[in-house]
Tab-separated table of N, CA and C in Angstrom:
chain	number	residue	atom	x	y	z
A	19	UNK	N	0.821	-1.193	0.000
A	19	UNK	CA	0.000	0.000	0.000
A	19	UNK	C	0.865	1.256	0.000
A	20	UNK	N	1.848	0.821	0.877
A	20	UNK	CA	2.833	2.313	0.624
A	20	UNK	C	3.455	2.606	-0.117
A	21	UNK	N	3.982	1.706	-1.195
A	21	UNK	CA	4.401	1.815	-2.046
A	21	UNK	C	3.665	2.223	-3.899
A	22	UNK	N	2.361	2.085	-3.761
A	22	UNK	CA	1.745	2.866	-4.356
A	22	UNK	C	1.516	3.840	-4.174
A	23	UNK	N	0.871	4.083	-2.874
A	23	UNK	CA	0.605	5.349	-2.348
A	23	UNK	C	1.894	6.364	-3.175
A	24	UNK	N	3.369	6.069	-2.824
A	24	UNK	CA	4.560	6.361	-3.073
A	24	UNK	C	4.423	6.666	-4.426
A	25	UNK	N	4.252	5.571	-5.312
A	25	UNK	CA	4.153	5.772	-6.905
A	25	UNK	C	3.369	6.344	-7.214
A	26	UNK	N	2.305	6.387	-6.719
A	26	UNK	CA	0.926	7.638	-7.039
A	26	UNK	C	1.071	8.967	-7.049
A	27	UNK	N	2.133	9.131	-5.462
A	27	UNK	CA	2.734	10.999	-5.519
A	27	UNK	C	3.408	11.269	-6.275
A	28	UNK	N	4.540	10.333	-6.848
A	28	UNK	CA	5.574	10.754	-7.703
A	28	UNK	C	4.664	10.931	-9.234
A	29	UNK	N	4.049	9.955	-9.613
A	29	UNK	CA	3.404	10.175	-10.558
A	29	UNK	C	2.921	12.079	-10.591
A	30	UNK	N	2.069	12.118	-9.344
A	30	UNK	CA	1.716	13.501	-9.841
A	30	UNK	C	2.116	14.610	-9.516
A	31	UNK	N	3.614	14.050	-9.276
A	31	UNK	CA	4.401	15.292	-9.190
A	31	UNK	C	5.002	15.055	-10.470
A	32	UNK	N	4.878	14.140	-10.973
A	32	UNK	CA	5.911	14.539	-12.280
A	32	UNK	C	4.695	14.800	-13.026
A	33	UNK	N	3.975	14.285	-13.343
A	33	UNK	CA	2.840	14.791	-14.169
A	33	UNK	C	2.414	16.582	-14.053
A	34	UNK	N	2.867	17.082	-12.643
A	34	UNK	CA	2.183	18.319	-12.693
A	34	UNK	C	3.688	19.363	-12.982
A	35	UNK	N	4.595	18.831	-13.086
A	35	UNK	CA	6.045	19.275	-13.786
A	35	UNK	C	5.925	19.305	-15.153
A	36	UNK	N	5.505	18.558	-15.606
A	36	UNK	CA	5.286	18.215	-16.765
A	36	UNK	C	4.722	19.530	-17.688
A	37	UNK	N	3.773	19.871	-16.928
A	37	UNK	CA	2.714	20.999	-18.023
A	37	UNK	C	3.383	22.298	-17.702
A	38	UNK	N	4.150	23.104	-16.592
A	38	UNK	CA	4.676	24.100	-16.102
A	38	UNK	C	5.238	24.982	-17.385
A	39	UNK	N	4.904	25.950	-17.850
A	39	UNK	CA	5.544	26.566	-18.619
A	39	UNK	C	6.914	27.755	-18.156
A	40	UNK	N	7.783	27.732	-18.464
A	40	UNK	CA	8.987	28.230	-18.157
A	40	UNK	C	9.755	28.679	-19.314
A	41	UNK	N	10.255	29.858	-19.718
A	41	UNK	CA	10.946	31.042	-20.952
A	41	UNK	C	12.120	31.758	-19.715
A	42	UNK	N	12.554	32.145	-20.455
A	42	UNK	CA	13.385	32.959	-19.604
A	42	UNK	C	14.033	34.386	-20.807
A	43	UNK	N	14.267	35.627	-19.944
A	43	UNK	CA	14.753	36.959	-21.111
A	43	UNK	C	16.245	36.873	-20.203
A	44	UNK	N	16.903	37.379	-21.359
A	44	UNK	CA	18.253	38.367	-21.602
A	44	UNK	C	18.031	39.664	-20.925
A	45	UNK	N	18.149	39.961	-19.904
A	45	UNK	CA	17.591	41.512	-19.043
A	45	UNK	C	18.087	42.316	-19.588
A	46	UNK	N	19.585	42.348	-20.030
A	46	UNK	CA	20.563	43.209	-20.455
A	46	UNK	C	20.030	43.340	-21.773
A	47	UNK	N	19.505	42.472	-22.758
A	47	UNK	CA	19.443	42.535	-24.067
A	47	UNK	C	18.008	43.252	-24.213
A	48	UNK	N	16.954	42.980	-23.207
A	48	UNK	CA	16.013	43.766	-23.356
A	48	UNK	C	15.935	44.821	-22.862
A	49	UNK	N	16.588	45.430	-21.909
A	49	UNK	CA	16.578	46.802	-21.275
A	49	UNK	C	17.534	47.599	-22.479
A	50	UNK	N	18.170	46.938	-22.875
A	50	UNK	CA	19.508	47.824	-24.509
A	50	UNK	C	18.360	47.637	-25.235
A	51	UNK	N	17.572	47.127	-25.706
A	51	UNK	CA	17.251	47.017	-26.755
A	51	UNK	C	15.754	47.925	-26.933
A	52	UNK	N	15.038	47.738	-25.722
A	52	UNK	CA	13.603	48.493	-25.286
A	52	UNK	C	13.889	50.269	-26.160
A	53	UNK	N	12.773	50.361	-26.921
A	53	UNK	CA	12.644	51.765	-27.659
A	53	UNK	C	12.370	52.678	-26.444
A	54	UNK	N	12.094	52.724	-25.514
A	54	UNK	CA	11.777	53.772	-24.198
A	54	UNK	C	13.378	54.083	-23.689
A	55	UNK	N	14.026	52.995	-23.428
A	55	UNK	CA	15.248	53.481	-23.123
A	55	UNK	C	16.315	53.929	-24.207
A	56	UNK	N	16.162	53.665	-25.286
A	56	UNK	CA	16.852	54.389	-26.434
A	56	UNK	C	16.498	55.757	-26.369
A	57	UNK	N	15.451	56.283	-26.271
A	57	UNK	CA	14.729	57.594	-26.210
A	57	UNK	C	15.362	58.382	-25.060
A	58	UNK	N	15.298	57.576	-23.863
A	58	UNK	CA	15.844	58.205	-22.480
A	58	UNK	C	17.437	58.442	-22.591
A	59	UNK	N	17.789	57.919	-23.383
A	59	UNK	CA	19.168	57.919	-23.073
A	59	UNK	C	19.788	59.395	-24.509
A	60	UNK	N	18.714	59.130	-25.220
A	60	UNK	CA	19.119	60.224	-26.347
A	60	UNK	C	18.586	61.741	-25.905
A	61	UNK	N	17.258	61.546	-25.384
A	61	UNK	CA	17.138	62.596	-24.509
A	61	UNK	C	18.260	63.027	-23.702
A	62	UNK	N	19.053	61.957	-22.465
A	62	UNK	CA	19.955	62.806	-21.803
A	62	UNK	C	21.636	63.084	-22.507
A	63	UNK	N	21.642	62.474	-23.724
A	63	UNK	CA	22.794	62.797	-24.278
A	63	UNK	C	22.428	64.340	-25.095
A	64	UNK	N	21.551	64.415	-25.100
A	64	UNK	CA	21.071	66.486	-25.568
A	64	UNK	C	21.395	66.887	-24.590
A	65	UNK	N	21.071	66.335	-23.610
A	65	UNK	CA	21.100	67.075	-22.271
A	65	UNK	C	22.696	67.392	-21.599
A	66	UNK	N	23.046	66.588	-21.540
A	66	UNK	CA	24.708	66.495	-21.037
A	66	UNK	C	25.827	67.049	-22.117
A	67	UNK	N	24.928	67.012	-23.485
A	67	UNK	CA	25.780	67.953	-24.714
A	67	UNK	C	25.443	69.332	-24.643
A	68	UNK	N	24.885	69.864	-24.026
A	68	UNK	CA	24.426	71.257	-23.846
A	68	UNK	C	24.886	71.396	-22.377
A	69	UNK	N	24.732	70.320	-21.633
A	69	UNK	CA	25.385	71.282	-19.992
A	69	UNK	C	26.798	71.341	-20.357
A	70	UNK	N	27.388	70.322	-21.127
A	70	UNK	CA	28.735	70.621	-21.728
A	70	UNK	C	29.081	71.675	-22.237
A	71	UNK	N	28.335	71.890	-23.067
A	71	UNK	CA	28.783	73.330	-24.284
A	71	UNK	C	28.366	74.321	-23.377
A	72	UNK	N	27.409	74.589	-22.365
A	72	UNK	CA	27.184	75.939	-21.511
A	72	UNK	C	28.399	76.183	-20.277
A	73	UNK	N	28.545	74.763	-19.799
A	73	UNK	CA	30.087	74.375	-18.485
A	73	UNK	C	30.894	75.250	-19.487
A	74	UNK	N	31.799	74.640	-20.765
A	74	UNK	CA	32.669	75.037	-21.197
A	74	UNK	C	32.800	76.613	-21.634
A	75	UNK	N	31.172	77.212	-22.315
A	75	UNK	CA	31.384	78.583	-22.669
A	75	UNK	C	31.911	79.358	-21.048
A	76	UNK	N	30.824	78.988	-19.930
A	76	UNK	CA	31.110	79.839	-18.686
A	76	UNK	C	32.581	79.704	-18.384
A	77	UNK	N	33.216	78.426	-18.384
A	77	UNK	CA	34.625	78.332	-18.304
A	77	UNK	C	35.571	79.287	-18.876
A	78	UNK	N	35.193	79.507	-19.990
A	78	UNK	CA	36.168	80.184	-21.134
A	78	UNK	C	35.503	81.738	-20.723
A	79	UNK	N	34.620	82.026	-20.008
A	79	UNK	CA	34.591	83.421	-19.660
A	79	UNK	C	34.771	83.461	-18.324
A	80	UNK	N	34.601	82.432	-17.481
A	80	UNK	CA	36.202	83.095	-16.349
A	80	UNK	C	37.557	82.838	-16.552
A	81	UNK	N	38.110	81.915	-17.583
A	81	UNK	CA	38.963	82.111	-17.723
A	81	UNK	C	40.056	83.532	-18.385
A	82	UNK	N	38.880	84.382	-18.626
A	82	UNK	CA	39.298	85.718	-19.891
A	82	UNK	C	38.658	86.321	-18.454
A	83	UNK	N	37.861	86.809	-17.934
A	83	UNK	CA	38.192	87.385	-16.343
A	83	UNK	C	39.033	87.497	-15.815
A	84	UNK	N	39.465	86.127	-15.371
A	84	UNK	CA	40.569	86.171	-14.387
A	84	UNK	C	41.947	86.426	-15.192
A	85	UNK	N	42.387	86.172	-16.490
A	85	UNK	CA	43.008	86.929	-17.266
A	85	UNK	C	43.201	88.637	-17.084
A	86	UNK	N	41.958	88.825	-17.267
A	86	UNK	CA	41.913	90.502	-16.676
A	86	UNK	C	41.842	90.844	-15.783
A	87	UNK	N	41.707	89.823	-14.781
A	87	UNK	CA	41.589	90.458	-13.409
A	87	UNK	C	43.492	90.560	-12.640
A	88	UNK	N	44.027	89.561	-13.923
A	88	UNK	CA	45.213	89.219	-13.562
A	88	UNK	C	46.316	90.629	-13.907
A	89	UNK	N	45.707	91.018	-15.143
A	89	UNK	CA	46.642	92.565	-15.740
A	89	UNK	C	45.897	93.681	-14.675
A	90	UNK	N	45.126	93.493	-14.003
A	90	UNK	CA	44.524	94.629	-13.120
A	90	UNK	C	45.151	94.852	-11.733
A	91	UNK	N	45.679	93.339	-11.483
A	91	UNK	CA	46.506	93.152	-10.441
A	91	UNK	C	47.559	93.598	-10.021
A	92	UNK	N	48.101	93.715	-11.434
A	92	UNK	CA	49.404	94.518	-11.759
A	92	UNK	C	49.407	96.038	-10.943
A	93	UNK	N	48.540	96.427	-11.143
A	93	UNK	CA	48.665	97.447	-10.699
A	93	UNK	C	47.487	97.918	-9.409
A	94	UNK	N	47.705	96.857	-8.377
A	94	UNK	CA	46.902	97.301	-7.492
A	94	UNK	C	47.857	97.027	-6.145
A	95	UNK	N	46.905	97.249	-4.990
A	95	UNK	CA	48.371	97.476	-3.756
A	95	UNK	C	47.854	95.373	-3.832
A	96	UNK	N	48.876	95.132	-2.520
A	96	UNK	CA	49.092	94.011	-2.083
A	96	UNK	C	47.592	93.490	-1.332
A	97	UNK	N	46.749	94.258	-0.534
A	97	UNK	CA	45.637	93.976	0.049
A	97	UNK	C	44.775	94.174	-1.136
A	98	UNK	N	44.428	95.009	-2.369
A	98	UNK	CA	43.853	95.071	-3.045
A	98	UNK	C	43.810	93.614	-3.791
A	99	UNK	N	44.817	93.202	-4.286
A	99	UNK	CA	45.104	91.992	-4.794
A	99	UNK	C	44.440	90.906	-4.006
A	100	UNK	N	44.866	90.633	-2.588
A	100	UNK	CA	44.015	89.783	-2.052
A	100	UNK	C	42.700	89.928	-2.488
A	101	UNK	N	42.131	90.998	-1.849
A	101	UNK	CA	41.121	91.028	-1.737
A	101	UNK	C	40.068	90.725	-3.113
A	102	UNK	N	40.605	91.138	-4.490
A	102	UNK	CA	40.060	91.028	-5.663
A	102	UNK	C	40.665	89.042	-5.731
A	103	UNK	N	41.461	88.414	-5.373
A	103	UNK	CA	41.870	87.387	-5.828
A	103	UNK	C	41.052	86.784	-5.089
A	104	UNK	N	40.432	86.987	-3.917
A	104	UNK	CA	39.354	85.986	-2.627
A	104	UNK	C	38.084	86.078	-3.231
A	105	UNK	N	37.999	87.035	-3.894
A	105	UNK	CA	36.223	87.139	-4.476
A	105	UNK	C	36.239	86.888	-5.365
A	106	UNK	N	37.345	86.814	-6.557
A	106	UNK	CA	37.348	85.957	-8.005
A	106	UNK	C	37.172	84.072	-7.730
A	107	UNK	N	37.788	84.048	-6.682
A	107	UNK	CA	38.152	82.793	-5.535
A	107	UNK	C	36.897	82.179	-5.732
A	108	UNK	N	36.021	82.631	-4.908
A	108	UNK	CA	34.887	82.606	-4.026
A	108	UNK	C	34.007	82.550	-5.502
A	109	UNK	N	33.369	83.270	-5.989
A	109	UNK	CA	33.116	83.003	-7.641
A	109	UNK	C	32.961	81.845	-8.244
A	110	UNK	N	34.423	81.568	-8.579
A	110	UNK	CA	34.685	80.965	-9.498
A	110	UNK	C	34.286	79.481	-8.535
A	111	UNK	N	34.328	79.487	-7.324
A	111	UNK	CA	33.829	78.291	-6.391
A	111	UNK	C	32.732	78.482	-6.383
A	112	UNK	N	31.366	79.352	-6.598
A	112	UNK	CA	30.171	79.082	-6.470
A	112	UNK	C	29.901	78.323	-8.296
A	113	UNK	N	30.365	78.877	-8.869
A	113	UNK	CA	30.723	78.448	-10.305
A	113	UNK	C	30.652	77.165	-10.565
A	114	UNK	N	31.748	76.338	-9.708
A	114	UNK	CA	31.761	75.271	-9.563
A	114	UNK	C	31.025	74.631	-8.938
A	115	UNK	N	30.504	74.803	-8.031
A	115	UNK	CA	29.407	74.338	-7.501
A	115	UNK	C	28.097	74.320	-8.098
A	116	UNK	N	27.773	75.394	-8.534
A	116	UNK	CA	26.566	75.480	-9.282
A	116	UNK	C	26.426	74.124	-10.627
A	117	UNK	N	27.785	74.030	-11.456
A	117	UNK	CA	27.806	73.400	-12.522
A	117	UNK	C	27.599	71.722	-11.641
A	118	UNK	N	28.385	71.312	-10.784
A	118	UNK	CA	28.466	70.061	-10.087
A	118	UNK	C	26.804	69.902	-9.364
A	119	UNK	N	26.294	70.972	-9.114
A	119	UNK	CA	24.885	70.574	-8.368
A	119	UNK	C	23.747	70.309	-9.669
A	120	UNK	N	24.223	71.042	-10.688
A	120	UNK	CA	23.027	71.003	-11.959
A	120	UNK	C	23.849	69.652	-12.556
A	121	UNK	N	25.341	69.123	-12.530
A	121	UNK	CA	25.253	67.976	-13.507
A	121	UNK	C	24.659	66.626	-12.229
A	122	UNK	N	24.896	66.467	-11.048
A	122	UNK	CA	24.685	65.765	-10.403
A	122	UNK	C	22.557	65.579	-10.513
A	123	UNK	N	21.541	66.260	-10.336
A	123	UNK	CA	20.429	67.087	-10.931
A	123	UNK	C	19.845	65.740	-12.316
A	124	UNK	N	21.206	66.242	-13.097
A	124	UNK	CA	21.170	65.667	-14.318
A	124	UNK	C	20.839	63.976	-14.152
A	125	UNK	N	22.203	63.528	-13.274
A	125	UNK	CA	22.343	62.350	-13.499
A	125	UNK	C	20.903	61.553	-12.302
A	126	UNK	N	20.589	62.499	-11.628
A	126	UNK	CA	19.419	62.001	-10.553
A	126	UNK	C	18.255	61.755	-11.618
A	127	UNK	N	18.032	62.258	-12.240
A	127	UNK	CA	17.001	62.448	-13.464
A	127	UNK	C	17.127	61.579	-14.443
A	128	UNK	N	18.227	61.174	-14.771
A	128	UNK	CA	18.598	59.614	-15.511
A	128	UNK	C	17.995	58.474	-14.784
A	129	UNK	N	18.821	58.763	-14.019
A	129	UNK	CA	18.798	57.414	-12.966
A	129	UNK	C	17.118	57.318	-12.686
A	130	UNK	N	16.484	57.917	-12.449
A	130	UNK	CA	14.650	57.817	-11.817
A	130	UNK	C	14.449	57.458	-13.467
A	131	UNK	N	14.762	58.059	-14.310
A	131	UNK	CA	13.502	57.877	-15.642
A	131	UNK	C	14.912	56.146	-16.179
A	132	UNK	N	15.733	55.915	-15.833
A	132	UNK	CA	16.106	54.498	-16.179
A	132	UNK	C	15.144	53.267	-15.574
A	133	UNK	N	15.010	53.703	-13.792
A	133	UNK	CA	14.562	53.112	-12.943
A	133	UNK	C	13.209	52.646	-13.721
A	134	UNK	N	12.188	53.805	-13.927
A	134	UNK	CA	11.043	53.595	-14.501
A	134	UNK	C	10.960	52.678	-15.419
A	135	UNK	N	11.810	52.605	-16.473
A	135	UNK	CA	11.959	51.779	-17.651
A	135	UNK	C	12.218	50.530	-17.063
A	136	UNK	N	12.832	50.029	-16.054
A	136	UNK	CA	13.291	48.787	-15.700
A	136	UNK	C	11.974	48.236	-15.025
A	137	UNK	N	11.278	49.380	-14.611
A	137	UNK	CA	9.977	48.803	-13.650
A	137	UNK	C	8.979	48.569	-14.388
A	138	UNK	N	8.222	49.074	-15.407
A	138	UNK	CA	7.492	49.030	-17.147
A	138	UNK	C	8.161	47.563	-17.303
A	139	UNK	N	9.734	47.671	-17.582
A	139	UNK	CA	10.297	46.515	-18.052
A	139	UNK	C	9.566	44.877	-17.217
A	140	UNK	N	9.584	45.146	-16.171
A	140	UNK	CA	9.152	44.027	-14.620
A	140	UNK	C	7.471	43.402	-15.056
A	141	UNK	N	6.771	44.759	-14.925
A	141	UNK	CA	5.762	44.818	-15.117
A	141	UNK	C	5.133	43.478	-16.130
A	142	UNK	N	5.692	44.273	-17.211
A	142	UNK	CA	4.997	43.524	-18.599
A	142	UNK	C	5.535	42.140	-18.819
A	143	UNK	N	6.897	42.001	-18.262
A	143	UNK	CA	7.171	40.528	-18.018
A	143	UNK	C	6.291	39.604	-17.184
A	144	UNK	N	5.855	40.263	-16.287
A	144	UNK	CA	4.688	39.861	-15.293
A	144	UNK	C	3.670	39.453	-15.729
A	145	UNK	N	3.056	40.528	-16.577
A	145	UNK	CA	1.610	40.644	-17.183
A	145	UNK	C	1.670	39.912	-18.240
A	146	UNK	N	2.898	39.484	-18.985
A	146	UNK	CA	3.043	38.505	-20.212
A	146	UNK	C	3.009	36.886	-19.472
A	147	UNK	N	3.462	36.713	-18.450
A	147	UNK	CA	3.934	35.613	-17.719
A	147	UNK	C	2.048	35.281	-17.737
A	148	UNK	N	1.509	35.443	-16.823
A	148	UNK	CA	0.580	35.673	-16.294
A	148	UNK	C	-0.653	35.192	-17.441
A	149	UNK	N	-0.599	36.082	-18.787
A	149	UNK	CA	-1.613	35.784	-19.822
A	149	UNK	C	-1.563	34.882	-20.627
A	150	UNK	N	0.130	34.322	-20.852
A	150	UNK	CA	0.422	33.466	-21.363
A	150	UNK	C	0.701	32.145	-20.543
A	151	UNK	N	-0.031	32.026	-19.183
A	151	UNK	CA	0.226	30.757	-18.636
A	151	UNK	C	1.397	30.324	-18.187
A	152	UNK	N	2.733	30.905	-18.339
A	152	UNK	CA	4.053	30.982	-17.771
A	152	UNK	C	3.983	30.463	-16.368
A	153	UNK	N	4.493	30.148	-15.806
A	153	UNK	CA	4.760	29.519	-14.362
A	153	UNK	C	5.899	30.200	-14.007
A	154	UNK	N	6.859	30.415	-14.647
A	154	UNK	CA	8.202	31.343	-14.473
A	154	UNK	C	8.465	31.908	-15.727
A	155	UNK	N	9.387	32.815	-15.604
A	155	UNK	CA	10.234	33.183	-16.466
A	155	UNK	C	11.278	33.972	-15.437
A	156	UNK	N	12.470	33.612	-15.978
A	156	UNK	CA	13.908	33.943	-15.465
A	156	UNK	C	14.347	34.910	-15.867
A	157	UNK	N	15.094	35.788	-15.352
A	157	UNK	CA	15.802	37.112	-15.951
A	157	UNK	C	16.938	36.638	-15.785
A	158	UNK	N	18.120	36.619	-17.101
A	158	UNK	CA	19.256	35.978	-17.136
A	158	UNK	C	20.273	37.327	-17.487
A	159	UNK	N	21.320	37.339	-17.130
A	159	UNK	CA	22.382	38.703	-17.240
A	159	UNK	C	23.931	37.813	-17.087
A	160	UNK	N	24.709	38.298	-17.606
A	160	UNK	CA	26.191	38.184	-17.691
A	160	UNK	C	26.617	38.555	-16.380
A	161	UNK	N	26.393	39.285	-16.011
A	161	UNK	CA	27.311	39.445	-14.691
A	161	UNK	C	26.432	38.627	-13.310
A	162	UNK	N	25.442	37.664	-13.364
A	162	UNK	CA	25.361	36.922	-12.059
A	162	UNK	C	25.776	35.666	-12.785
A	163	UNK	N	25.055	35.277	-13.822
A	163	UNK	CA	25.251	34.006	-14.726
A	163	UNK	C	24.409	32.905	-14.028
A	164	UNK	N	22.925	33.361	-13.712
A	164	UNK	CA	21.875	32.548	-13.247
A	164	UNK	C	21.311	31.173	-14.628
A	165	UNK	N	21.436	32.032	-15.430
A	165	UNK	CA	21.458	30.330	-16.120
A	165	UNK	C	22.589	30.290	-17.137
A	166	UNK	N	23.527	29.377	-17.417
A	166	UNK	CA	24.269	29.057	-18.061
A	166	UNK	C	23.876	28.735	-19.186
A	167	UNK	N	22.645	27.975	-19.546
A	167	UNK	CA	22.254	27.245	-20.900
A	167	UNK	C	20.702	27.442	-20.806
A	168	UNK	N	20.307	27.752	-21.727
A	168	UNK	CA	18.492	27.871	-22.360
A	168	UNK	C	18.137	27.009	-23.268
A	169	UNK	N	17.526	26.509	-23.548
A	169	UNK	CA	17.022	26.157	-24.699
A	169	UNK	C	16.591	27.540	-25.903
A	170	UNK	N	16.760	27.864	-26.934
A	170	UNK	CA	16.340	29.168	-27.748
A	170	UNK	C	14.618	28.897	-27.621
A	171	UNK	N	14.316	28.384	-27.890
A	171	UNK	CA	13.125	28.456	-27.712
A	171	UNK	C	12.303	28.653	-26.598
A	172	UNK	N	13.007	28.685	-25.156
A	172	UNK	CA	12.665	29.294	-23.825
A	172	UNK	C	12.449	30.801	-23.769
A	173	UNK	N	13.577	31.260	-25.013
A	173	UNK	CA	13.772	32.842	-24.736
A	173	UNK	C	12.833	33.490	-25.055
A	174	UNK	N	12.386	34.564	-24.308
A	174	UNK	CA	11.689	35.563	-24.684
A	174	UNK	C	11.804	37.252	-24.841
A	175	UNK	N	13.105	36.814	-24.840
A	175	UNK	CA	13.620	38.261	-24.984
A	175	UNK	C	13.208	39.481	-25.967
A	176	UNK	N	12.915	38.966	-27.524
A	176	UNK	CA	12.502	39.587	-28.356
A	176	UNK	C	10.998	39.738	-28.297
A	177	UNK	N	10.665	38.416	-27.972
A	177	UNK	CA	8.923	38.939	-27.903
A	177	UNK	C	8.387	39.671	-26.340
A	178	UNK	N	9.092	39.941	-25.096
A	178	UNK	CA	8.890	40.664	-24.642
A	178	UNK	C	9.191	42.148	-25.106
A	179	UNK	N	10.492	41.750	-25.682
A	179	UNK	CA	10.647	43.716	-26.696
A	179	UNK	C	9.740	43.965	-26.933
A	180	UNK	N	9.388	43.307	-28.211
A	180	UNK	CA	7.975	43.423	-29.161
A	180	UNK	C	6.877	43.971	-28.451
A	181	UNK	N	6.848	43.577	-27.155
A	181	UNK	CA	5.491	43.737	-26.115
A	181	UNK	C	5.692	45.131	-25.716
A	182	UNK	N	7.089	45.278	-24.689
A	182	UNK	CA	7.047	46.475	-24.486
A	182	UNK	C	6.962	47.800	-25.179
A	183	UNK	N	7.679	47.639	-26.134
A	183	UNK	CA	7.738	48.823	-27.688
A	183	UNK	C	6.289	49.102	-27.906
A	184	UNK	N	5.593	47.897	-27.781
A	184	UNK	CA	4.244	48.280	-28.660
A	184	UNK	C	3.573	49.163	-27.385
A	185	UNK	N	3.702	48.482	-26.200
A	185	UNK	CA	2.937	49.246	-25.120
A	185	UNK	C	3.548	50.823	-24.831
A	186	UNK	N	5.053	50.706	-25.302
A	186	UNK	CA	4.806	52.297	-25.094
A	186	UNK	C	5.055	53.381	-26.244
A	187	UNK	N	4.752	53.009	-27.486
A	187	UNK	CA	4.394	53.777	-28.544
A	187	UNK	C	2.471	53.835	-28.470
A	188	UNK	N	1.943	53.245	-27.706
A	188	UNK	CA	0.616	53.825	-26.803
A	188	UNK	C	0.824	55.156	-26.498
């Protein structure tokens, strides 16, 4: 008796293994590849090419300041000099600061609208899992190396693209 009993569970544990559907995505290949993050990232390369070109013009006009502030020096007393060299100082340090608080700004603003994309990304893997009867699907990446080998036909990397692209050209 116990030994059926025995063969009876195994039976329907393998039987209920059996039907489990399981795919697994390329995270890396779909987060590179997702049209939302191509967009985000071209968006902040305008963005970081213009705080560039505005950093560098302000640069190049304290540098022609302090140029002139340098032939002005020439002819001022010794406390005068300080005193014009502590507030060019002081300046040119809010200067810097200002540019380091607006590129830092910048990169906070990447980072939240990347985040978003990865969470959209979660989402629809979810909501695909879910409609399509999936039991799992794995997120696989190069740098943990959670699965070594797939079958190609597990992957769903492209047809989750496909999914997400379409959902956000909505």
């Amino acid at each position: 008796m116990k030994k059926i009993l025995l063969a009876v569970i195994v039976l329907v544990t393998f039987a209920s293994c059996q039907d489990q559907k399981i795919g697994f995505i390329d995270n890396a290949k779909v987060i590179n590849d997702i049209q939302e993050k191509k967009d985000v990232e071209s968006k902040y390369d305008v963005l970081n090419e213009s705080f560039k070109k505005r950093a560098d013009s302000l640069g190049k006009s304290y540098q022609s300041e302090y140029l002139a502030l340098q032939s002005k020096m020439a002819r001022m007393s010794q406390s005068k000099q300080q005193e014009a060299g502590q507030a060019f100082q002081a300046k040119a340090q809010q200067f810097q600061q200002m540019m380091q608080a607006e590129q830092q700004q910048l990169q906070t603003a990447y980072q939240a609208d990347i985040d978003s994309v990865i969470s959209k990304m979660k989402v629809t893997v979810k909501d695909f899992g879910k409609t399509n009867g999936y039991k799992f699907i794995i997120g696989a990446n190069e740098s943990t190396a959670n699965i070594l080998y797939g079958d190609e036909t597990l992957d769903l990397s492209d047809v989750i693209i496909k999914e997400i692209d379409a959902n956000y050209k909505k």
